[in-house]
CSV table of C-alpha atoms and ligand atoms in Angstrom, one decimal:
chain,number,residue,atom,x,y,z
A,2,MET,CA,25.5,45.1,0.1
A,3,GLN,CA,25.5,48.5,1.8
A,4,THR,CA,27.5,49.4,4.8
A,5,ILE,CA,25.7,51.6,7.2
A,6,ARG,CA,27.1,53.5,10.2
A,7,THR,CA,24.1,55.2,11.7
A,8,ILE,CA,21.0,54.0,13.4
A,9,ALA,CA,18.8,56.6,11.6
A,10,GLU,CA,20.2,55.5,8.2
A,11,LEU,CA,19.6,51.8,8.9
A,12,ARG,CA,16.1,52.4,10.1
A,13,ARG,CA,15.3,54.5,7.0
A,14,LEU,CA,16.7,51.6,4.8
A,15,LEU,CA,14.6,49.1,6.6
A,16,ASP,CA,11.3,51.1,6.7
A,17,GLY,CA,10.4,49.9,3.2
A,18,ALA,CA,11.0,46.2,4.0
A,19,HIS,CA,9.0,46.4,7.1
A,20,ALA,CA,6.1,48.3,5.4
A,21,ALA,CA,6.1,45.6,2.6
A,22,GLY,CA,5.9,42.9,5.2
A,23,GLU,CA,9.2,41.4,4.1
A,24,ARG,CA,10.9,39.0,6.6
A,25,VAL,CA,14.0,40.6,8.1
A,26,GLY,CA,16.8,38.6,9.7
A,27,LEU,CA,19.5,39.9,12.0
A,28,VAL,CA,22.9,38.2,12.6
A,29,PRO,CA,24.6,40.1,15.4
A,30,THR,CA,28.4,39.7,15.3
A,31,MET,CA,31.5,41.2,16.7
A,32,GLY,CA,33.3,40.6,13.3
A,33,ALA,CA,36.4,38.2,12.9
A,34,LEU,CA,33.9,36.1,10.8
A,35,HIS,CA,34.5,32.4,10.6
A,36,GLU,CA,32.5,29.4,9.4
A,37,GLY,CA,30.3,29.6,12.5
A,38,HIS,CA,29.1,33.1,11.5
A,39,LEU,CA,28.8,32.0,7.9
A,40,SER,CA,26.4,29.2,9.0
A,41,LEU,CA,24.2,31.9,10.7
A,42,LEU,CA,24.3,34.1,7.7
A,43,GLU,CA,23.4,31.0,5.5
A,44,ALA,CA,20.4,30.3,7.7
A,45,ALA,CA,19.3,33.9,7.6
A,46,ARG,CA,19.7,34.1,3.8
A,47,GLU,CA,17.5,31.0,3.5
A,48,GLN,CA,14.8,32.1,5.9
A,49,CYS,CA,14.6,35.9,5.3
A,50,ASP,CA,14.0,38.4,2.5
A,51,VAL,CA,16.4,40.9,3.9
A,52,VAL,CA,19.5,40.0,5.9
A,53,VAL,CA,21.1,42.5,8.2
A,54,MET,CA,24.5,41.7,9.9
A,55,SER,CA,25.8,43.9,12.6
A,56,LEU,CA,29.5,44.2,13.1
A,57,PHE,CA,30.2,45.8,16.5
A,58,VAL,CA,32.9,44.9,19.0
A,59,ASN,CA,30.8,45.7,22.1
A,60,PRO,CA,33.0,47.2,24.8
A,61,ALA,CA,30.3,46.8,27.4
A,62,GLN,CA,30.6,43.0,27.4
A,63,PHE,CA,34.4,42.9,28.1
A,64,ALA,CA,35.6,43.2,31.7
A,65,ALA,CA,38.8,45.1,32.4
A,66,GLY,CA,41.8,42.9,31.7
A,67,GLU,CA,39.9,40.8,28.9
A,68,ASP,CA,40.8,40.9,25.3
A,69,LEU,CA,38.9,43.9,24.0
A,70,ASP,CA,42.0,45.9,22.9
A,71,SER,CA,43.4,42.8,21.0
A,72,TYR,CA,40.1,41.4,19.8
A,73,PRO,CA,40.7,40.6,16.0
A,74,CYS,CA,39.3,43.4,13.9
A,75,ASP,CA,39.4,43.6,10.0
A,76,GLU,CA,36.3,45.2,8.7
A,77,ALA,CA,37.3,44.9,5.1
A,78,ALA,CA,37.8,41.2,5.3
A,79,ASP,CA,34.5,40.7,7.2
A,80,ALA,CA,32.6,42.9,4.7
A,81,GLU,CA,33.9,40.7,1.8
A,82,LEU,CA,32.7,37.6,3.6
A,83,ALA,CA,29.4,39.1,4.5
A,84,ARG,CA,28.9,40.2,0.9
A,85,GLY,CA,29.7,36.7,-0.3
A,86,ALA,CA,27.2,35.3,2.2
A,87,GLY,CA,24.4,37.4,0.8
A,88,VAL,CA,24.1,40.1,3.5
A,89,ASP,CA,22.0,43.0,2.3
A,90,LEU,CA,22.8,45.6,5.0
A,91,LEU,CA,26.1,45.6,7.0
A,92,PHE,CA,25.5,47.7,10.2
A,93,ALA,CA,29.0,48.7,11.5
A,94,PRO,CA,28.4,51.6,13.9
A,95,LEU,CA,31.1,53.5,15.9
A,96,VAL,CA,31.1,53.1,19.7
A,97,GLU,CA,29.7,56.7,20.0
A,98,GLU,CA,26.7,55.8,17.8
A,99,MET,CA,25.7,52.9,20.0
A,100,TYR,CA,26.7,54.5,23.4
A,101,PRO,CA,26.4,58.3,23.0
A,102,ALA,CA,27.4,60.7,25.8
A,103,GLY,CA,25.0,60.3,28.6
A,104,PHE,CA,24.1,56.7,27.9
A,105,ALA,CA,23.0,55.3,31.3
A,106,THR,CA,20.7,52.3,30.7
A,107,SER,CA,21.6,48.6,30.9
A,108,VAL,CA,19.6,45.4,30.7
A,109,ILE,CA,20.1,42.8,33.4
A,110,VAL,CA,18.8,39.3,32.9
A,111,GLY,CA,18.6,37.6,36.4
A,112,GLY,CA,19.1,33.9,37.0
A,113,VAL,CA,20.4,32.4,33.7
A,114,SER,CA,23.1,35.1,33.5
A,115,GLU,CA,24.5,34.3,36.9
A,116,THR,CA,26.1,30.8,36.4
A,117,LEU,CA,28.8,29.5,34.0
A,118,GLU,CA,30.2,32.5,32.0
A,119,GLY,CA,28.4,34.9,34.3
A,120,ALA,CA,30.1,33.4,37.4
A,121,GLU,CA,33.5,33.4,35.6
A,122,ARG,CA,33.5,36.6,33.7
A,123,GLY,CA,31.4,38.7,36.1
A,124,ALA,CA,27.9,40.1,36.0
A,125,GLY,CA,29.0,42.8,33.5
A,126,HIS,CA,29.5,40.4,30.7
A,127,PHE,CA,25.8,39.4,30.1
A,128,GLU,CA,24.7,42.9,31.1
A,129,GLY,CA,26.7,44.1,28.2
A,130,VAL,CA,25.5,41.4,25.8
A,131,ALA,CA,21.8,41.9,26.9
A,132,THR,CA,22.1,45.6,26.5
A,133,VAL,CA,23.6,45.7,23.0
A,134,VAL,CA,21.3,42.9,21.8
A,135,THR,CA,18.2,44.7,23.1
A,136,LYS,CA,19.5,47.8,21.3
A,137,LEU,CA,20.1,45.9,18.1
A,138,LEU,CA,16.7,44.2,18.2
A,139,ASN,CA,15.1,47.7,18.7
A,140,ILE,CA,17.1,49.2,15.9
A,141,VAL,CA,16.5,46.5,13.3
A,142,ALA,CA,13.2,45.1,14.5
A,143,PRO,CA,14.0,41.8,12.8
A,144,ASP,CA,11.5,38.9,12.5
A,145,VAL,CA,14.3,36.4,13.3
A,146,ALA,CA,17.6,36.9,15.1
A,147,PHE,CA,20.3,34.2,14.7
A,148,PHE,CA,22.8,33.1,17.3
A,149,GLY,CA,25.2,30.1,17.6
A,150,GLN,CA,24.7,27.1,20.0
A,151,LYS,CA,28.4,27.5,20.8
A,152,ASP,CA,27.4,30.4,23.0
A,153,ALA,CA,24.7,28.4,24.6
A,154,GLN,CA,24.3,30.5,27.7
A,155,GLN,CA,24.2,33.6,25.6
A,156,ALA,CA,21.4,32.1,23.6
A,157,VAL,CA,19.4,31.2,26.7
A,158,VAL,CA,20.0,34.7,28.2
A,159,ILE,CA,18.6,36.3,25.0
A,160,LYS,CA,15.6,34.1,24.8
A,161,ARG,CA,14.9,35.0,28.4
A,162,LEU,CA,15.2,38.7,27.6
A,163,VAL,CA,13.0,38.7,24.6
A,164,ALA,CA,10.4,36.8,26.5
A,165,ASP,CA,10.6,39.0,29.6
A,166,LEU,CA,10.6,42.3,27.6
A,167,ASP,CA,8.0,41.2,25.1
A,168,ILE,CA,10.3,41.8,22.1
A,169,PRO,CA,8.5,40.4,19.0
A,170,VAL,CA,11.3,38.4,17.5
A,171,ALA,CA,12.0,34.7,16.9
A,172,ILE,CA,15.4,33.6,18.3
A,173,ALA,CA,17.1,31.0,16.0
A,174,VAL,CA,19.9,29.0,17.5
A,175,CYS,CA,22.1,27.3,14.9
A,176,PRO,CA,24.4,24.3,15.6
A,177,THR,CA,28.1,24.8,16.5
A,178,VAL,CA,30.4,24.5,13.5
A,179,ARG,CA,33.6,22.5,14.2
A,180,GLU,CA,36.9,22.0,12.6
A,181,ALA,CA,37.6,18.5,11.3
A,182,ASP,CA,39.1,17.3,14.6
A,183,GLY,CA,36.2,18.7,16.6
A,184,LEU,CA,37.5,22.1,17.9
A,185,ALA,CA,34.5,24.5,17.9
A,186,ARG,CA,35.1,27.4,15.5
A,187,SER,CA,35.8,30.6,17.4
A,188,SER,CA,37.2,34.0,16.5
A,189,ARG,CA,39.6,33.4,19.4
A,190,ASN,CA,41.1,30.3,17.8
A,191,ALA,CA,43.2,32.7,15.7
A,192,TYR,CA,45.3,33.4,18.8
A,193,LEU,CA,46.3,29.8,19.4
A,194,SER,CA,49.9,28.8,18.7
A,195,ALA,CA,50.4,25.5,16.8
A,196,ASP,CA,51.1,23.8,20.2
A,197,GLU,CA,48.1,25.3,21.9
A,198,ARG,CA,45.9,24.3,18.9
A,199,ALA,CA,46.9,20.7,19.4
A,200,HIS,CA,45.9,21.0,23.1
A,201,ALA,CA,42.7,22.9,22.4
A,202,VAL,CA,41.0,19.9,20.8
A,203,GLY,CA,40.9,18.5,24.4
A,204,LEU,CA,37.7,20.5,25.1
A,205,SER,CA,35.6,18.8,22.4
A,206,ARG,CA,37.1,15.5,23.2
A,207,ALA,CA,36.1,15.9,26.9
A,208,LEU,CA,32.5,16.8,25.8
A,209,GLU,CA,32.5,13.8,23.5
A,210,GLN,CA,33.6,11.6,26.4
A,211,ALA,CA,30.8,13.0,28.6
A,212,ALA,CA,28.2,12.6,25.9
A,213,THR,CA,29.2,9.0,25.2
A,214,LEU,CA,29.1,8.1,28.9
A,215,ILE,CA,25.6,9.7,29.2
A,216,ALA,CA,24.4,7.9,26.0
A,217,SER,CA,25.7,4.6,27.3
A,218,GLY,CA,23.8,4.8,30.5
A,219,GLU,CA,25.8,6.9,33.0
A,220,ARG,CA,23.3,8.9,35.2
A,221,ASP,CA,25.6,10.4,37.7
A,222,SER,CA,26.6,13.8,36.8
A,223,SER,CA,29.6,14.0,39.1
A,224,ALA,CA,31.0,10.8,37.7
A,225,THR,CA,30.4,12.0,34.2
A,226,ALA,CA,32.1,15.4,34.9
A,227,THR,CA,35.1,13.6,36.6
A,228,ALA,CA,35.6,11.5,33.4
A,229,ALA,CA,35.5,14.5,31.2
A,230,ARG,CA,37.9,16.4,33.4
A,231,ARG,CA,40.2,13.4,33.2
A,232,GLU,CA,40.1,13.7,29.4
A,233,LEU,CA,40.9,17.4,29.6
A,234,ALA,CA,43.9,16.6,31.9
A,235,ALA,CA,45.1,14.4,29.2
A,236,TYR,CA,45.5,17.5,27.0
A,237,ALA,CA,47.0,19.4,30.0
A,238,ILE,CA,43.8,21.5,30.3
A,239,GLU,CA,42.5,22.7,33.7
A,240,PRO,CA,38.9,23.9,33.2
A,241,GLU,CA,37.5,27.1,34.7
A,242,TYR,CA,34.3,25.1,34.9
A,243,LEU,CA,33.0,21.8,33.4
A,244,ASP,CA,29.3,21.8,34.4
A,245,ILE,CA,26.4,19.6,33.7
A,246,VAL,CA,23.2,21.7,33.7
A,247,ASP,CA,19.6,21.9,32.4
A,248,PRO,CA,19.7,23.3,28.9
A,249,GLU,CA,16.9,25.8,29.6
A,250,THR,CA,17.4,26.9,33.2
A,251,LEU,CA,21.1,26.3,33.4
A,252,GLU,CA,20.6,24.8,36.9
A,253,ALA,CA,23.0,22.1,37.9
A,254,VAL,CA,21.7,18.6,37.3
A,255,ALA,CA,22.8,15.8,39.7
A,256,GLN,CA,20.9,12.8,38.1
A,257,ILE,CA,21.0,12.7,34.4
A,258,ASP,CA,17.4,11.7,33.5
A,259,ARG,CA,16.8,14.0,30.6
A,260,SER,CA,18.8,15.9,28.1
A,261,VAL,CA,21.6,18.0,29.7
A,262,LEU,CA,24.0,20.7,28.6
A,263,VAL,CA,27.6,19.9,29.3
A,264,ALA,CA,29.5,23.2,29.2
A,265,VAL,CA,33.2,23.9,29.5
A,266,ALA,CA,35.4,26.9,29.7
A,267,ALA,CA,39.2,26.8,29.9
A,268,LYS,CA,42.3,28.8,29.0
A,269,VAL,CA,44.6,27.1,26.6
A,270,GLY,CA,47.8,29.1,27.0
A,271,ARG,CA,46.4,32.7,27.2
A,272,VAL,CA,43.4,32.0,25.0
A,273,ARG,CA,40.1,31.5,26.7
A,274,LEU,CA,37.8,29.0,25.0
A,275,ILE,CA,34.3,27.8,25.6
A,276,ASP,CA,32.4,24.8,24.2
A,277,ASN,CA,29.3,22.7,25.0
A,278,VAL,CA,27.3,19.7,24.0
A,279,VAL,CA,23.7,18.8,24.5
A,280,ALA,CA,23.8,15.1,25.7
A,281,SER,CA,20.8,12.8,25.9
A,282,PRO,CA,20.5,9.6,28.0
A,283,THR,CA,19.5,6.5,26.2
A,284,ARG,CA,16.0,5.4,26.9
A,285,THR,CA,15.6,2.1,28.7
A,286,ASN,CA,12.7,-0.3,29.1
A,287,GLY,CA,10.8,1.8,26.6
A,288,ARG,CA,10.8,4.8,28.8
B,3,LIG,O1,28.2,36.5,20.2
B,3,LIG,C1,28.7,37.6,19.9
B,3,LIG,O2,29.4,37.8,19.0
B,3,LIG,C2,28.3,38.8,20.8
B,3,LIG,O3,28.1,38.5,22.1
B,3,LIG,C3,27.0,39.5,20.2
B,3,LIG,C4,25.8,38.7,20.3
B,3,LIG,C5,27.2,40.0,18.9
B,3,LIG,C6,26.7,40.8,21.2
B,3,LIG,O4,27.8,41.7,21.1
């Protein structure tokens, strides 16, 4: 595995692979790798000839007051894990390489960016994500880029942007990886105290509760959300949002007559966590 700091060097190294028609996979990350990232790397290794992992804590997607300064950062440990997962090229640029003096462009994805995380964290969050992902896709020109379902809205935003900007890449969305008790793997789990960790499982329990209700015939979105909120309350968690939306458009769903995305965000202590599940209603009368 080679670690590359500059765009020019990465492009130079990828020229041969592109010219030879090799399948290039990109796994964009902000480091602090965990099992979730490793599952993306595994999928990339299986499906691609050349695996590129980017490691860049993107300042543009953090609002003032968010955890940019304390975001976990250990490049040596991440590089070791990336090497073990079969990454060929680790792209770890400095901020100045990605955003040189005079940088003045951003990518704004309307609609699907504006709800859930966009509403809570502000428009700048997905603007920052969309801008850096567009740059990474332009730099690497991968055949496939891999993202996690845990960041369901991010995956929807990125699919929208590659469709709208005609970027020739397939977006693969890999399942959420969970701890044994159901807590979704996240780099931010490292901040949880033992007590907070015990409460944090409430997020996945609430989602399970919603999915079970929907599978057993509940069609009313607000009744489902109320039951899920009750489960959160049992773990002393007050959600920032717990919404039931269409998995593609992210628009609110009132009557659950098709698969829905149940998405939750909550602070557990000072740690902000998100999670989601896609829940499907049971078919009745053969319909
Ligand atoms: O999901 C993440 O880690 C980040 O949002 C991403 C896609 C690497 C962009 O900075």
